[in-house]
Amino acid sequence: MDIKKQALSGAFWTFLQTFGTQFITFGVSIILSRLLLPSDFGLIAMLGVFIALGGAFINSGLSQSLIRTLEADEEDYATVFYFNLVVSIFTYCLIYMCAPFIASFYNQEQLQLIIRVYSVTFVINAFSTIQITRLSKMLDFKTQMLVSIPSLIFSSIVGVIMAFHGYGVWSLVWSAIVQSLASTIQFWYHCKWRPLWLFNIEKFKYHFHFGMKLLFSGILDILFTNAYTIIIGRFFAASQVGFYNRANSLQMLPASTLSAIVANVSFPLFASIQNDEVRLKSVYKKIMQMVIFLVAPTLIFMAVLAEPLFRFLFTEKWLPAVPYFQILCINGILYPIHSYNLQILNVKGRSDLFLKLEIIKKIIAVIAIGISFQFGIYGLLYGSVLSSILAFFINTHYSGKFLRYSAWEQTKDLLPTIGLSIFIGGVVYICDIFWAVNSLNDFSRITFGSLIGALLFLSFSYLFKINSLTELIHIIKRK
């Protein structure tokens, strides 16, 4: 199978996996949001930074190194496997010992036991990291889908049953553990690779040299991505963390879904054409425009219809999250742009530049948090938007040089789609006010607003000959 067919096949199965995963996760989150309290979600969100840090330490960027290594052999895979496993055990022990201090920091005593139990997922997940890496390297996303979807369904059933029977926050904890265990068992069953009893120091140094910079970059990114959750959790009630977490996760849904679909395929694809700069730029440009064409209008329409959307999906108790969500939607539009610009640095093997950019962005983020914190939660939210806008220009500095595709050129290519989305969003907002005055129910407001927004956006895109719509039509016709 040639690379184009592999990429299309990978994109198809990745789409099914990601869409299926997000669809199930979103559906289950609606059910759990109705059964549980915002404070239950807030407690889990408080642990998010520690769970993410544990995952970063376990992987240490070595998986990306394996993917970009064209001639990786059994020694490479075995070496990284045993390293991941040892680090996962060490990380669990460290988290276990730090649990009392974490609980004390948030003034939430029950967090001590929660994080000690939840962190078992570190060790479980370490057993399947290489299996996933090998499947990704071979662009075998069909197997990954056949593993992830059943695991998620089973764990979701466990979580909903526990929540229905009053287990509260523990329904979220055990759902995560069951999902990790189910997926790991299936990956070992489907992927016939088994680690040899080998550990090559030289190969470890090679992968760690590349991965170490990604690890530090990942740690910085995790700390500052979760900085707002940490600050809100430290100085505000757990329910406020729950509102922020719900708003943030919902605004990330369209961006992260599409980005994950494309990123899983694009990184191996970019890696395979990393030395053909003309082709790399062309592919990168088309992918970026297509993702923004889908993400920007979706998020803007969701922001406009946020009040009926939250009330319909999550009930009245989640309405305080609406203004948080509307502000954070700006970050959601910028998320794919950040992701793909940084991906180019990894493809080119410049993890040193990746780390450098992360340090610069975090310094700016610290300044923004320090200033915006004085204005409460809303100040923090607007500060995060400003940091994200500045991050766009920082992220495009080196990738723009590698691709000869500057921040200004990227802005010119993406601005028509974003501008049109904002204009149509304004039309939808005016229509929604009319429907609200005439006492239409929330479902009708969401349905009519979405339909009108989508029809107008597609019509104007066709009228103004936006390239992404043309590409999308060609893809559909080829299918």
XYZ file of N, CA, C and O in Angstrom, residues 353-460:
432
model
N 14.376 23.051 20.005
C 13.614 24.266 19.713
C 12.212 24.183 20.316
O 11.663 25.191 20.770
N 11.644 22.976 20.303
C 10.338 22.736 20.937
C 10.402 23.171 22.403
O 9.531 23.903 22.899
N 11.445 22.726 23.101
C 11.611 23.066 24.514
C 11.827 24.567 24.695
O 11.258 25.181 25.609
N 12.627 25.150 23.836
C 12.906 26.585 23.928
C 11.627 27.405 23.822
O 11.395 28.332 24.608
N 10.791 27.040 22.855
C 9.527 27.758 22.675
C 8.602 27.573 23.867
O 7.906 28.509 24.284
N 8.589 26.363 24.417
C 7.736 26.114 25.579
C 8.160 26.976 26.766
O 7.314 27.513 27.490
N 9.449 27.132 26.964
C 9.948 27.946 28.080
C 9.528 29.404 27.893
O 9.057 30.059 28.831
N 9.676 29.908 26.671
C 9.289 31.300 26.396
C 7.800 31.501 26.648
O 7.378 32.479 27.287
N 6.988 30.559 26.167
C 5.536 30.691 26.333
C 5.132 30.616 27.791
O 4.203 31.310 28.220
N 5.823 29.804 28.558
C 5.453 29.667 29.960
C 5.829 30.894 30.765
O 5.149 31.252 31.727
N 6.916 31.536 30.383
C 7.276 32.793 31.045
C 6.176 33.830 30.813
O 5.756 34.539 31.740
N 5.710 33.887 29.580
C 4.608 34.812 29.255
C 3.351 34.427 30.027
O 2.630 35.290 30.545
N 3.089 33.120 30.140
C 1.900 32.652 30.857
C 1.951 33.014 32.337
O 0.937 33.391 32.931
N 3.141 32.897 32.930
C 3.302 33.255 34.349
C 2.976 34.730 34.560
O 2.277 35.103 35.509
N 3.485 35.554 33.666
C 3.213 36.990 33.760
C 1.718 37.251 33.621
O 1.124 38.032 34.377
N 1.100 36.572 32.643
C -0.338 36.759 32.410
C -1.160 36.310 33.612
O -2.114 36.993 34.014
N -0.787 35.175 34.200
C -1.517 34.674 35.380
C -1.337 35.626 36.559
O -2.293 35.928 37.283
N -0.107 36.093 36.741
C 0.170 37.009 37.849
C -0.652 38.275 37.774
O -1.116 38.799 38.803
N -0.846 38.789 36.564
C -1.624 40.025 36.388
C -3.121 39.730 36.451
O -3.879 40.412 37.141
N -3.563 38.697 35.720
C -5.001 38.429 35.591
C -5.627 37.866 36.861
O -6.837 38.028 37.082
N -4.825 37.201 37.725
C -5.358 36.606 38.951
C -6.010 37.654 39.849
O -6.952 37.355 40.588
N -5.530 38.883 39.755
C -6.068 39.958 40.596
C -7.525 40.267 40.254
O -8.226 40.893 41.050
N -7.974 39.829 39.086
C -9.329 40.135 38.639
C -10.264 38.920 38.732
O -11.308 38.880 38.078
N -9.871 37.925 39.529
C -10.729 36.778 39.764
C -10.718 35.770 38.623
O -9.828 35.772 37.767
N -11.734 34.906 38.618
C -11.788 33.820 37.630
C -11.873 34.370 36.211
O -11.197 33.883 35.301
N -12.693 35.410 36.011
C -12.832 35.955 34.657
C -11.530 36.589 34.180
O -11.194 36.524 32.988
N -10.822 37.176 35.086
C -9.513 37.715 34.733
C -8.567 36.618 34.271
O -7.832 36.781 33.289
N -8.606 35.483 34.971
C -7.776 34.341 34.575
C -8.153 33.827 33.191
O -7.292 33.477 32.384
N -9.450 33.782 32.913
C -9.908 33.272 31.616
C -9.465 34.177 30.472
O -8.959 33.706 29.444
N -9.656 35.477 30.639
C -9.229 36.404 29.592
C -7.701 36.416 29.460
O -7.168 36.574 28.352
N -7.019 36.213 30.565
C -5.556 36.127 30.521
C -5.098 34.918 29.729
O -4.102 34.977 28.991
N -5.826 33.801 29.855
C -5.464 32.595 29.100
C -5.662 32.801 27.609
O -4.892 32.292 26.783
N -6.690 33.574 27.230
C -6.931 33.870 25.813
C -5.793 34.720 25.251
O -5.274 34.458 24.159
N -5.385 35.727 26.006
C -4.280 36.582 25.568
C -2.998 35.777 25.408
O -2.268 35.935 24.418
N -2.727 34.875 26.351
C -1.537 34.019 26.266
C -1.591 33.129 25.031
O -0.570 32.900 24.375
N -2.777 32.624 24.709
C -2.926 31.750 23.558
C -2.668 32.499 22.253
O -2.051 31.965 21.319
N -3.128 33.748 22.181
C -2.903 34.557 20.979
C -1.414 34.831 20.797
O -0.858 34.722 19.691
N -0.732 35.188 21.876
C 0.710 35.427 21.802
C 1.461 34.149 21.444
O 2.459 34.182 20.721
N 0.957 33.010 21.936
C 1.602 31.722 21.656
C 1.583 31.393 20.171
O 2.491 30.711 19.666
N 0.571 31.876 19.458
C 0.496 31.625 18.014
C 1.733 32.178 17.296
O 2.353 31.503 16.464
N 2.096 33.402 17.634
C 3.247 34.030 16.978
C 4.561 33.384 17.412
O 5.510 33.291 16.618
N 4.592 32.893 18.647
C 5.806 32.220 19.120
C 5.957 30.862 18.447
O 7.039 30.489 17.979
N 4.870 30.105 18.379
C 4.922 28.749 17.805
C 5.278 28.760 16.315
O 5.888 27.815 15.809
N 4.852 29.808 15.617
C 5.093 29.853 14.173
C 6.483 30.359 13.807
O 6.838 30.365 12.619
N 7.273 30.764 14.791
C 8.586 31.353 14.478
C 9.494 30.357 13.759
O 9.949 30.607 12.635
N 9.744 29.208 14.409
C 10.669 28.239 13.816
C 10.003 27.377 12.748
O 10.601 27.068 11.719
N 8.757 26.950 13.011
C 8.078 26.130 12.006
C 7.887 26.928 10.728
O 7.944 26.384 9.619
N 7.674 28.245 10.860
C 7.555 29.097 9.688
C 8.837 29.118 8.878
O 8.810 29.152 7.644
N 9.978 29.073 9.571
C 11.259 29.042 8.865
C 11.474 27.703 8.178
O 11.946 27.649 7.033
N 11.152 26.601 8.868
C 11.347 25.272 8.280
C 10.478 25.081 7.034
O 10.902 24.470 6.055
N 9.251 25.598 7.102
C 8.307 25.408 5.999
C 8.269 26.589 5.033
O 7.618 26.512 3.993
N 8.933 27.680 5.444
C 8.808 28.938 4.701
C 7.336 29.350 4.626
O 6.808 29.694 3.560
N 6.718 29.278 5.792
C 5.283 29.551 5.912
C 5.085 30.350 7.195
O 4.818 29.815 8.253
N 5.229 31.661 7.099
C 5.282 32.542 8.262
C 3.931 32.688 8.952
O 2.887 32.272 8.427
N 3.974 33.334 10.119
C 2.742 33.590 10.873
C 1.791 34.459 10.059
O 0.569 34.248 10.079
N 2.329 35.429 9.335
C 1.489 36.308 8.528
C 0.811 35.523 7.402
O -0.372 35.726 7.121
N 1.550 34.639 6.746
C 0.974 33.827 5.677
C -0.102 32.897 6.222
O -1.165 32.728 5.607
N 0.162 32.291 7.382
C -0.829 31.410 7.989
C -2.085 32.191 8.359
O -3.209 31.719 8.162
N -1.887 33.400 8.889
C -3.029 34.238 9.262
C -3.878 34.579 8.042
O -5.121 34.505 8.088
N -3.223 34.940 6.935
C -3.961 35.268 5.710
C -4.756 34.075 5.194
O -5.865 34.240 4.671
N -4.202 32.870 5.357
C -4.897 31.674 4.874
C -6.078 31.284 5.751
O -7.058 30.703 5.277
N -5.967 31.580 7.051
C -6.993 31.134 7.995
C -8.033 32.199 8.317
O -9.155 31.875 8.731
N -7.672 33.475 8.145
C -8.562 34.562 8.545
C -9.904 34.576 7.816
O -10.935 34.859 8.441
N -9.959 34.283 6.511
C -11.273 34.279 5.847
C -12.262 33.315 6.486
O -13.437 33.665 6.674
N -11.781 32.127 6.849
C -12.673 31.146 7.482
C -13.118 31.616 8.855
O -14.302 31.534 9.209
N -12.175 32.124 9.660
C -12.514 32.579 11.009
C -13.432 33.800 10.952
O -14.410 33.900 11.706
N -13.129 34.742 10.041
C -13.961 35.936 9.906
C -15.383 35.600 9.481
O -16.352 36.158 10.018
N -15.507 34.693 8.528
C -16.845 34.279 8.080
C -17.601 33.594 9.218
O -18.817 33.814 9.386
N -16.914 32.793 10.011
C -17.545 32.102 11.155
C -18.088 33.106 12.159
O -19.202 32.942 12.686
N -17.323 34.156 12.428
C -17.763 35.187 13.380
C -18.998 35.917 12.840
O -19.961 36.173 13.576
N -18.980 36.247 11.559
C -20.119 36.950 10.947
C -21.393 36.099 11.024
O -22.450 36.583 11.446
N -21.281 34.834 10.633
C -22.453 33.953 10.682
C -22.885 33.733 12.130
O -24.084 33.639 12.426
N -21.908 33.676 13.050
C -22.234 33.546 14.470
C -23.085 34.715 14.956
O -23.999 34.541 15.768
N -22.790 35.928 14.458
C -23.592 37.101 14.814
C -25.029 36.975 14.322
O -25.979 37.343 15.022
N -25.194 36.435 13.134
C -26.546 36.216 12.583
C -27.306 35.208 13.446
O -28.494 35.410 13.763
N -26.632 34.117 13.817
C -27.258 33.097 14.662
C -27.650 33.686 16.015
O -28.721 33.378 16.566
N -26.791 34.567 16.562
C -27.077 35.202 17.856
C -28.357 36.039 17.786
O -29.205 35.973 18.683
N -28.514 36.809 16.728
C -29.712 37.636 16.565
C -30.957 36.751 16.445
O -31.999 37.022 17.060
N -30.826 35.678 15.668
C -31.964 34.751 15.529
C -32.315 34.097 16.856
O -33.503 33.928 17.195
N -31.297 33.764 17.646
C -31.545 33.093 18.924
C -32.259 34.010 19.904
O -33.100 33.558 20.682
N -31.928 35.299 19.874
C -32.628 36.254 20.731
C -34.112 36.275 20.369
O -34.994 36.280 21.250
N -34.414 36.271 19.082
C -35.806 36.267 18.623
C -36.530 35.017 19.102
O -37.672 35.081 19.579
N -35.849 33.850 18.983
C -36.481 32.597 19.400
C -36.676 32.553 20.913
O -37.678 32.034 21.397
N -35.718 33.107 21.663
C -35.832 33.107 23.122
C -37.004 33.972 23.566
O -37.756 33.615 24.479
N -37.171 35.140 22.909
C -38.281 36.042 23.239
C -39.620 35.360 22.976
O -40.597 35.552 23.705
N -39.655 34.540 21.926
C -40.886 33.839 21.577
C -41.018 32.493 22.295
O -41.813 31.635 21.887
N -40.225 32.320 23.335
C -40.347 31.187 24.265
C -40.188 29.809 23.621
O -40.855 28.847 24.016
N -39.311 29.706 22.632
C -39.010 28.382 22.098
C -38.201 27.598 23.121
O -37.409 28.163 23.879
N -38.377 26.282 23.164
C -37.613 25.479 24.125
C -36.156 25.377 23.685
O -35.785 25.710 22.561
N -35.329 24.899 24.607
C -33.883 24.855 24.372
C -33.521 23.986 23.168
O -32.639 24.341 22.380
N -34.189 22.860 23.012
C -33.868 21.967 21.895
C -34.140 22.649 20.556
O -33.344 22.534 19.612
N -35.253 23.376 20.461
C -35.590 24.081 19.223
C -34.579 25.176 18.930
O -34.160 25.372 17.775
N -34.174 25.904 19.963
C -33.188 26.974 19.772
C -31.868 26.409 19.261
O -31.240 26.959 18.347
N -31.434 25.303 19.850
C -30.175 24.681 19.432
C -30.280 24.162 18.001
O -29.379 24.370 17.178
N -31.396 23.494 17.700
C -31.582 22.904 16.368
C -31.649 23.961 15.276
O -30.937 23.886 14.271
N -32.521 24.964 15.474
C -32.673 26.003 14.450
C -31.389 26.809 14.280
O -30.984 27.125 13.163
N -30.753 27.145 15.400
C -29.517 27.919 15.326
C -28.416 27.182 14.600
O -27.698 27.753 13.766
N -28.267 25.892 14.889
C -27.232 25.082 14.237
C -27.486 24.939 12.746
O -26.566 25.057 11.930
N -28.743 24.668 12.380
C -29.079 24.487 10.969
C -28.859 25.761 10.167
O -28.264 25.740 9.077
N -29.343 26.879 10.697
C -29.174 28.148 9.989
C -27.699 28.512 9.878
O -27.217 28.939 8.823
N -26.959 28.322 10.976
C -25.530 28.617 10.960
C -24.784 27.778 9.946
O -23.973 28.295 9.170
N -25.069 26.480 9.912
C -24.367 25.581 8.990
C -24.711 25.903 7.537
O -23.813 25.956 6.676
N -25.990 26.137 7.252
C -26.398 26.439 5.881
C -25.800 27.746 5.380
O -25.301 27.832 4.244
N -25.833 28.774 6.227
C -25.257 30.064 5.832
C -23.751 29.970 5.651
O -23.187 30.527 4.695
N -23.090 29.243 6.555
C -21.625 29.132 6.478
C -21.209 28.400 5.202
O -20.291 28.842 4.495
N -21.877 27.306 4.890
C -21.540 26.550 3.683
C -21.882 27.345 2.418
O -21.127 27.319 1.429
N -22.978 28.068 2.450
C -23.384 28.858 1.278
C -22.383 29.976 0.992
O -21.957 30.172 -0.151
N -22.001 30.707 2.030
C -21.033 31.788 1.846
C -19.645 31.243 1.496
O -18.900 31.877 0.746
